[in-house]
GROMACS .gro file of C-alpha atoms in nm:
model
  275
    1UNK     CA    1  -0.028  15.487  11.716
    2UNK     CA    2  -0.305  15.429  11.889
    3UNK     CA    3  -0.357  15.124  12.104
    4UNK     CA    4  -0.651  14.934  11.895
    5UNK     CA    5  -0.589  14.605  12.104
    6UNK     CA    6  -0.818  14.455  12.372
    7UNK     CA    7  -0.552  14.376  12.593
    8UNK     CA    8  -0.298  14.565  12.785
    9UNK     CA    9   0.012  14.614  12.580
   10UNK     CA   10   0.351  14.507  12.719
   11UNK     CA   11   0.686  14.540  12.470
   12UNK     CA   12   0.954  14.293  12.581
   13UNK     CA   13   1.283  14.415  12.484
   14UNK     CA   14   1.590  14.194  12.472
   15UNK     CA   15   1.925  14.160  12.404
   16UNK     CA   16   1.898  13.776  12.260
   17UNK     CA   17   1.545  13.595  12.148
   18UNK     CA   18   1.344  13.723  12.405
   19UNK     CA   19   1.185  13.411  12.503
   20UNK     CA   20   1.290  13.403  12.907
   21UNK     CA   21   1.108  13.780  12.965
   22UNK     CA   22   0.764  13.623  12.770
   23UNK     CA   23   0.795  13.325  12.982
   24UNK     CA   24   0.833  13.553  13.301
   25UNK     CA   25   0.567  13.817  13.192
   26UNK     CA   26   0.295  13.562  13.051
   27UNK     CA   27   0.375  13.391  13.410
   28UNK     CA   28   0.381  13.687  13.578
   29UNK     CA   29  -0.018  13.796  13.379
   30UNK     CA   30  -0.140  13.446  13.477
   31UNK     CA   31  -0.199  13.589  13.821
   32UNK     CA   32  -0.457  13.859  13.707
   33UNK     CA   33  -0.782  13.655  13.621
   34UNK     CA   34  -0.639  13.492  13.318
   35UNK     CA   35  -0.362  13.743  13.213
   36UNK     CA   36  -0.509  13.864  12.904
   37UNK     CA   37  -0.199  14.077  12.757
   38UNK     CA   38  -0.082  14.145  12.373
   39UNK     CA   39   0.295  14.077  12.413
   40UNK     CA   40   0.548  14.236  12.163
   41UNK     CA   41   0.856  14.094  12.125
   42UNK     CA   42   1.152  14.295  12.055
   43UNK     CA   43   1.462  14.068  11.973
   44UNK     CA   44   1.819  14.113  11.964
   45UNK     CA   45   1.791  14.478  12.050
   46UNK     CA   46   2.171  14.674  12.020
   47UNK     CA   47   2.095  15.028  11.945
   48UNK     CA   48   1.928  15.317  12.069
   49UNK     CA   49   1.719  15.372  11.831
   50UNK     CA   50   1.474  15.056  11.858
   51UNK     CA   51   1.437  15.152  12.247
   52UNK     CA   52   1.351  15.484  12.160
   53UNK     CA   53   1.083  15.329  11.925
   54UNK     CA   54   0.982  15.131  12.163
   55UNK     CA   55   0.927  15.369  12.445
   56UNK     CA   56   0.740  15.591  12.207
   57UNK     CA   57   0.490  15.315  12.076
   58UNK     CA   58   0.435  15.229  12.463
   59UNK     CA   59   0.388  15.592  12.537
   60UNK     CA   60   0.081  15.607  12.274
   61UNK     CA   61  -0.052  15.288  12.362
   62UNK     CA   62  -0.044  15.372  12.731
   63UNK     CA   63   0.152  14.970  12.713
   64UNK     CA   64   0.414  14.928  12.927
   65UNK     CA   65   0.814  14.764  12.885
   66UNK     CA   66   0.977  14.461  13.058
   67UNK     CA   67   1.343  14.366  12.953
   68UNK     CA   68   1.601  14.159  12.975
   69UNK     CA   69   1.848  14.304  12.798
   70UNK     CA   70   2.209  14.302  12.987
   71UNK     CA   71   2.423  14.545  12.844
   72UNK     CA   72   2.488  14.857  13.097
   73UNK     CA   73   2.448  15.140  12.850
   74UNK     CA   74   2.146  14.980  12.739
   75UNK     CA   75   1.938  14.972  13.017
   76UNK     CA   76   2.025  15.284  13.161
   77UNK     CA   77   1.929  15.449  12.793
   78UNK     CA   78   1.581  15.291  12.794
   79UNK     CA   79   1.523  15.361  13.196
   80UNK     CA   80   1.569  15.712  13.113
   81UNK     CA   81   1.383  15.738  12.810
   82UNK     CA   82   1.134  15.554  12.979
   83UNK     CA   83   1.119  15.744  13.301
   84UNK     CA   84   1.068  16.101  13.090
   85UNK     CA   85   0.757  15.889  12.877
   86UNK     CA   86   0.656  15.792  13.213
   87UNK     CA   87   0.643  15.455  13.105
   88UNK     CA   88   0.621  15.193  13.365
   89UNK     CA   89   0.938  14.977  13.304
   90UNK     CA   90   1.060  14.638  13.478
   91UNK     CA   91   1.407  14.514  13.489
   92UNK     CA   92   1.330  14.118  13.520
   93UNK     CA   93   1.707  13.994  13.505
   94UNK     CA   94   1.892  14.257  13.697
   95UNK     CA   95   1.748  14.201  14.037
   96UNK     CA   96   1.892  13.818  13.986
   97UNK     CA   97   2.195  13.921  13.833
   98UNK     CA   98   2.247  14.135  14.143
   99UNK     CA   99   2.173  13.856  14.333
  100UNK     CA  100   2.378  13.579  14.194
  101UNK     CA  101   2.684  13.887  14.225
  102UNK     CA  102   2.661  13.846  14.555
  103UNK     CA  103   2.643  13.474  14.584
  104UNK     CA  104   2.994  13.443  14.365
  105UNK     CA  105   3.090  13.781  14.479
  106UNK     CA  106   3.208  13.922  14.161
  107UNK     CA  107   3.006  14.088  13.843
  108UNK     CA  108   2.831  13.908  13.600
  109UNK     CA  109   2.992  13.883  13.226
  110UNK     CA  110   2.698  14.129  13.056
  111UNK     CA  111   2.731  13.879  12.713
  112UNK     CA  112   2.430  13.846  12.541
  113UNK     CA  113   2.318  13.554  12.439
  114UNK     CA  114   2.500  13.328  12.654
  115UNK     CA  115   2.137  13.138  12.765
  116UNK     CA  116   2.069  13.042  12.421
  117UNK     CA  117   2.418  12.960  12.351
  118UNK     CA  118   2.422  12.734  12.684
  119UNK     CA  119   2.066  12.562  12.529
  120UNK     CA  120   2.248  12.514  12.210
  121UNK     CA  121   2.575  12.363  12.355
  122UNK     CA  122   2.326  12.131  12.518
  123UNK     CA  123   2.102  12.033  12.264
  124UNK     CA  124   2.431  11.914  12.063
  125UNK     CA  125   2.508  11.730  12.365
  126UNK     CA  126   2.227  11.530  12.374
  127UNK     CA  127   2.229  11.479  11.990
  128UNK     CA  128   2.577  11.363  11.988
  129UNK     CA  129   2.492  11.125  12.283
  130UNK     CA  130   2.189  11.001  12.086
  131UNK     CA  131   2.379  10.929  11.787
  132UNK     CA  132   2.685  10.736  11.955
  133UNK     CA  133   2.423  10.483  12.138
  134UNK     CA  134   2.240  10.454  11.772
  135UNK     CA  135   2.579  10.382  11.574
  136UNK     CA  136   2.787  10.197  11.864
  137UNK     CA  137   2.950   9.866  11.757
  138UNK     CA  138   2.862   9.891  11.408
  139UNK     CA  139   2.481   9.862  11.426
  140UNK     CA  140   2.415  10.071  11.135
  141UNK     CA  141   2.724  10.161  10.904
  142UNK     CA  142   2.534  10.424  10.727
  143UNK     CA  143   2.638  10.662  11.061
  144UNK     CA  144   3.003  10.643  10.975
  145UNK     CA  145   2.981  10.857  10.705
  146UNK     CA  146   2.739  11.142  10.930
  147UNK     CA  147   3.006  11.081  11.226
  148UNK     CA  148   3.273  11.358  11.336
  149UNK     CA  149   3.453  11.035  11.398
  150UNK     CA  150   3.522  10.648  11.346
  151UNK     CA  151   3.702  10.442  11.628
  152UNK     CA  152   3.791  10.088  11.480
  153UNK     CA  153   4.008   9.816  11.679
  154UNK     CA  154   3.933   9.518  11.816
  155UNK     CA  155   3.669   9.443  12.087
  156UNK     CA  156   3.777   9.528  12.453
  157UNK     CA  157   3.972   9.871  12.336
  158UNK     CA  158   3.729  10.093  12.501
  159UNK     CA  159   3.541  10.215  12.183
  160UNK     CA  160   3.233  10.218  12.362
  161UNK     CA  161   3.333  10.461  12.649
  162UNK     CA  162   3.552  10.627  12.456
  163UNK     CA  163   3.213  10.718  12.193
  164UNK     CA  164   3.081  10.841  12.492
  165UNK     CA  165   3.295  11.029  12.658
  166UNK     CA  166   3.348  11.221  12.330
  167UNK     CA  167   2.970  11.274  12.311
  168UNK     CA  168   2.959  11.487  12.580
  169UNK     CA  169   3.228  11.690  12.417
  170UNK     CA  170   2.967  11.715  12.156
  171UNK     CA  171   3.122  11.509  11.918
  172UNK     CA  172   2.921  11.234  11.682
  173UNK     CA  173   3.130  10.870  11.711
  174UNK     CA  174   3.026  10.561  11.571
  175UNK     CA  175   3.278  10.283  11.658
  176UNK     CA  176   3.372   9.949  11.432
  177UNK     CA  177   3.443   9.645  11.619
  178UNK     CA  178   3.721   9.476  11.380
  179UNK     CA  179   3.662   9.056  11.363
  180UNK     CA  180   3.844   8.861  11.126
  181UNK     CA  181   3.559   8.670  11.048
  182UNK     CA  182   3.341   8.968  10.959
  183UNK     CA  183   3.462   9.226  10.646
  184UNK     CA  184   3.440   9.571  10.785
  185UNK     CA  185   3.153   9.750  10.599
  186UNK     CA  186   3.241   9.943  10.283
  187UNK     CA  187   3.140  10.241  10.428
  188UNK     CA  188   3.455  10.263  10.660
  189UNK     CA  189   3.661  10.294  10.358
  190UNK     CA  190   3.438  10.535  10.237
  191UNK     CA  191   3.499  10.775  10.527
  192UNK     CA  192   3.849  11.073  10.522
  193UNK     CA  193   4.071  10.881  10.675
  194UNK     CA  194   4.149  11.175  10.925
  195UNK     CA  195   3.821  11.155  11.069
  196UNK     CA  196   3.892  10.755  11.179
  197UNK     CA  197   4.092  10.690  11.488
  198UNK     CA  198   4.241  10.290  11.507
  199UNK     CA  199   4.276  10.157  11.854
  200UNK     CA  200   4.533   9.900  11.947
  201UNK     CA  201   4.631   9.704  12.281
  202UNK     CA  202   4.884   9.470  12.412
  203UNK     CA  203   4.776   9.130  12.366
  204UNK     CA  204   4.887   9.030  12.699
  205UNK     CA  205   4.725   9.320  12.888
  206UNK     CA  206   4.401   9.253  12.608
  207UNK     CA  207   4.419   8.883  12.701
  208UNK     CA  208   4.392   9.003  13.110
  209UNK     CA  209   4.117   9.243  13.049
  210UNK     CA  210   3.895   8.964  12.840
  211UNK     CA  211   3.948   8.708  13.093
  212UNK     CA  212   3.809   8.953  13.349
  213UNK     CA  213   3.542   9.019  13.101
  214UNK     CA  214   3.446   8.662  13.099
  215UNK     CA  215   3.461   8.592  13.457
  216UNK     CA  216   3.226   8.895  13.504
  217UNK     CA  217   2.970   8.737  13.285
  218UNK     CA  218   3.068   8.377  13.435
  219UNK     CA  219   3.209   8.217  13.168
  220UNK     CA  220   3.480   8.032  13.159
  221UNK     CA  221   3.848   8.225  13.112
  222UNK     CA  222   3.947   7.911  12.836
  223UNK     CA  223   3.703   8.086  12.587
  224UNK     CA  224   3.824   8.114  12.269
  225UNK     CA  225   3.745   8.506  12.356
  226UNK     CA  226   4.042   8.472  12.595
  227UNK     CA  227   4.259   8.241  12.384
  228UNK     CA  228   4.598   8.410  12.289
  229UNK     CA  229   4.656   8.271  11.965
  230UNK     CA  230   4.258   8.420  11.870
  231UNK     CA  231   4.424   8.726  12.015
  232UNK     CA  232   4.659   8.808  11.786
  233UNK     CA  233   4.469   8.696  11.485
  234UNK     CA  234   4.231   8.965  11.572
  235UNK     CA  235   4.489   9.214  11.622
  236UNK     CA  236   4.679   9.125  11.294
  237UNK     CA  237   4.332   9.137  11.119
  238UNK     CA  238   4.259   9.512  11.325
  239UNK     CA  239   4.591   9.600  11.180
  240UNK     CA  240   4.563   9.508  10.830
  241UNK     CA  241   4.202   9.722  10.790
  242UNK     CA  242   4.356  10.032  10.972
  243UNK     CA  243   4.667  10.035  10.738
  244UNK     CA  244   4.408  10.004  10.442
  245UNK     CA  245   4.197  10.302  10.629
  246UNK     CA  246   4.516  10.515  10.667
  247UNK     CA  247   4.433  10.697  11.004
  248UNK     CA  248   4.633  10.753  11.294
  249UNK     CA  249   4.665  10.466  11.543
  250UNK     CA  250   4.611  10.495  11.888
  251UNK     CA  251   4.782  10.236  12.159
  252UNK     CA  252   4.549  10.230  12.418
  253UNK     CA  253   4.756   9.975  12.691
  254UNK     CA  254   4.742  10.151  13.046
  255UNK     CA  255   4.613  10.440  12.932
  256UNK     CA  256   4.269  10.565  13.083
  257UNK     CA  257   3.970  10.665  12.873
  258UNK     CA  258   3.991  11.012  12.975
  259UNK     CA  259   4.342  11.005  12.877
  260UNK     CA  260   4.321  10.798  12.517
  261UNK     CA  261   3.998  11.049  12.451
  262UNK     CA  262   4.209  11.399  12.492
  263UNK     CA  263   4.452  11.232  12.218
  264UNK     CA  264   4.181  11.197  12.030
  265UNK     CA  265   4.047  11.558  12.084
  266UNK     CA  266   4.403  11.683  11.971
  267UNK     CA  267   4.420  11.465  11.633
  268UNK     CA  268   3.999  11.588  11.564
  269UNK     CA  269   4.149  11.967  11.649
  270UNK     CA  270   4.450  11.965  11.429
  271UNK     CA  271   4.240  11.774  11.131
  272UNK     CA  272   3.968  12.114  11.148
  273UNK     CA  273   3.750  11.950  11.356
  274UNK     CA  274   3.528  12.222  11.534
  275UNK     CA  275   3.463  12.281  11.914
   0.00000   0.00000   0.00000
């Protein structure tokens, strides 16, 4: 093969896509008048053989190899191979993988793949945080039946944080607020009722926490918001629609979000839920 390119030839081998070394190298080119370079990309590289085919195509074409592979046997194979080609070689993760050793004083995992799996726990993340802000407080029922899970109860039983907090565990909630004045939307009782979590409270402690609520926003704690016998109509109402949903009920009196949020975890877990 002979090299029939313009450019200087430079094979990127890795271990996962490949996209960090052409980041580095095109970087790295950028430096020399404009970097002109014909980059091949050689992804998810696990045998011997594809080095060896590499090193031999960058032999004929005079190109040269940068990798990031991480695997030990690996990179010694294709530093040898490379060394009797005399191909010029560059190792662009292992001088920061030596370096980072030092800083936690202990050796690195050698997994490939972890960076893209760290992008893709993220990009979940962010998707899951997206879609609890779109479908919080019933906005748009047509999310319950795309959500990994339903919270229904009352207002003031943390659905909000709680759809939150579970988004960063990369899990899609959209959350009900139950008023007896308002039918829940059909679509609730369209979603398995495993994947929809009631919430209950006290009424006393619910009664304390709205009063709060409306002295915060300074209103007046004789709101019918704050009124106990509007209380418990809202709760029996909450309590009726959950019994016709048929999911597990959560009390969430004195209990912290973080707490009330790894029950919920457990129930999503033992119903198949992934993560």
């Amino acid at each position: 093969m002979s090299n029939t390119s313009e450019h200087p030839i430079i094979y990127l081998l890795s271990d996962s896509v490949g996209e960090t070394a052409e980041f580095v190298v095109r970087a790295a080119a950028s430096q020399f008048n404009g970097g002109e370079v014909a980059i091949r990309r050689i992804p998810y590289v696990d045998d011997k053989k594809i080095i060896q085919e590499t090193v031999h195509a960058a032999a004929e074409t005079k190109g040269m190899i940068a990798f990031t592979m991480v695997v030990t046997e690996l990179q010694e194979y294709l530093l040898e191979e490379a060394n009797k080609a005399s191909v010029p070689v560059v190792d662009i993760m292992g001088p920061m993988l030596e370096g980072i050793g030092k800083l936690f004083q202990r050796e690195p995992k050698r997994e490939p793949g972890l960076v893209r799996r760290l992008d893709e726990d993220y990009f979940r993340k962010v998707e899951a945080i997206e879609f609890a802000v779109k479908y919080d407080d019933g906005r748009d029922p047509r999310g319950l039946l795309r959500a990994d899970i339903v919270l229904i109860g009352v207002s003031r039983t943390s659905k909000t944080p709680l759809s939150m907090y579970l988004a960063h565990k990369r899990i899609k909630v959209a959350n009900v607020p139950l008023v007896p004045e308002v039918e829940a939307p059909e679509e609730l009782y369209m979603v398995p009722s495993e994947k929809c979590i009631g919430l209950t409270i006290d009424p006393d402690q619910l009664n304390g926490i709205r009063r709060e609520r409306l002295k915060a926003l300074g209103l007046t704690s004789q709101a019918n918001y704050a009124n106990m016998e509007r209380i418990l109509q809202e709760l029996e109402y909450s309590e009726k629609v959950i019994k016709r949903v048929g999911c597990p009920i959560i009390d969430v009196s004195n209990k912290a979000v973080e707490e009330t949020a790894n029950i919920i975890l457990e129930i999503f877990r033992k119903g198949g839920g992934q993560r």
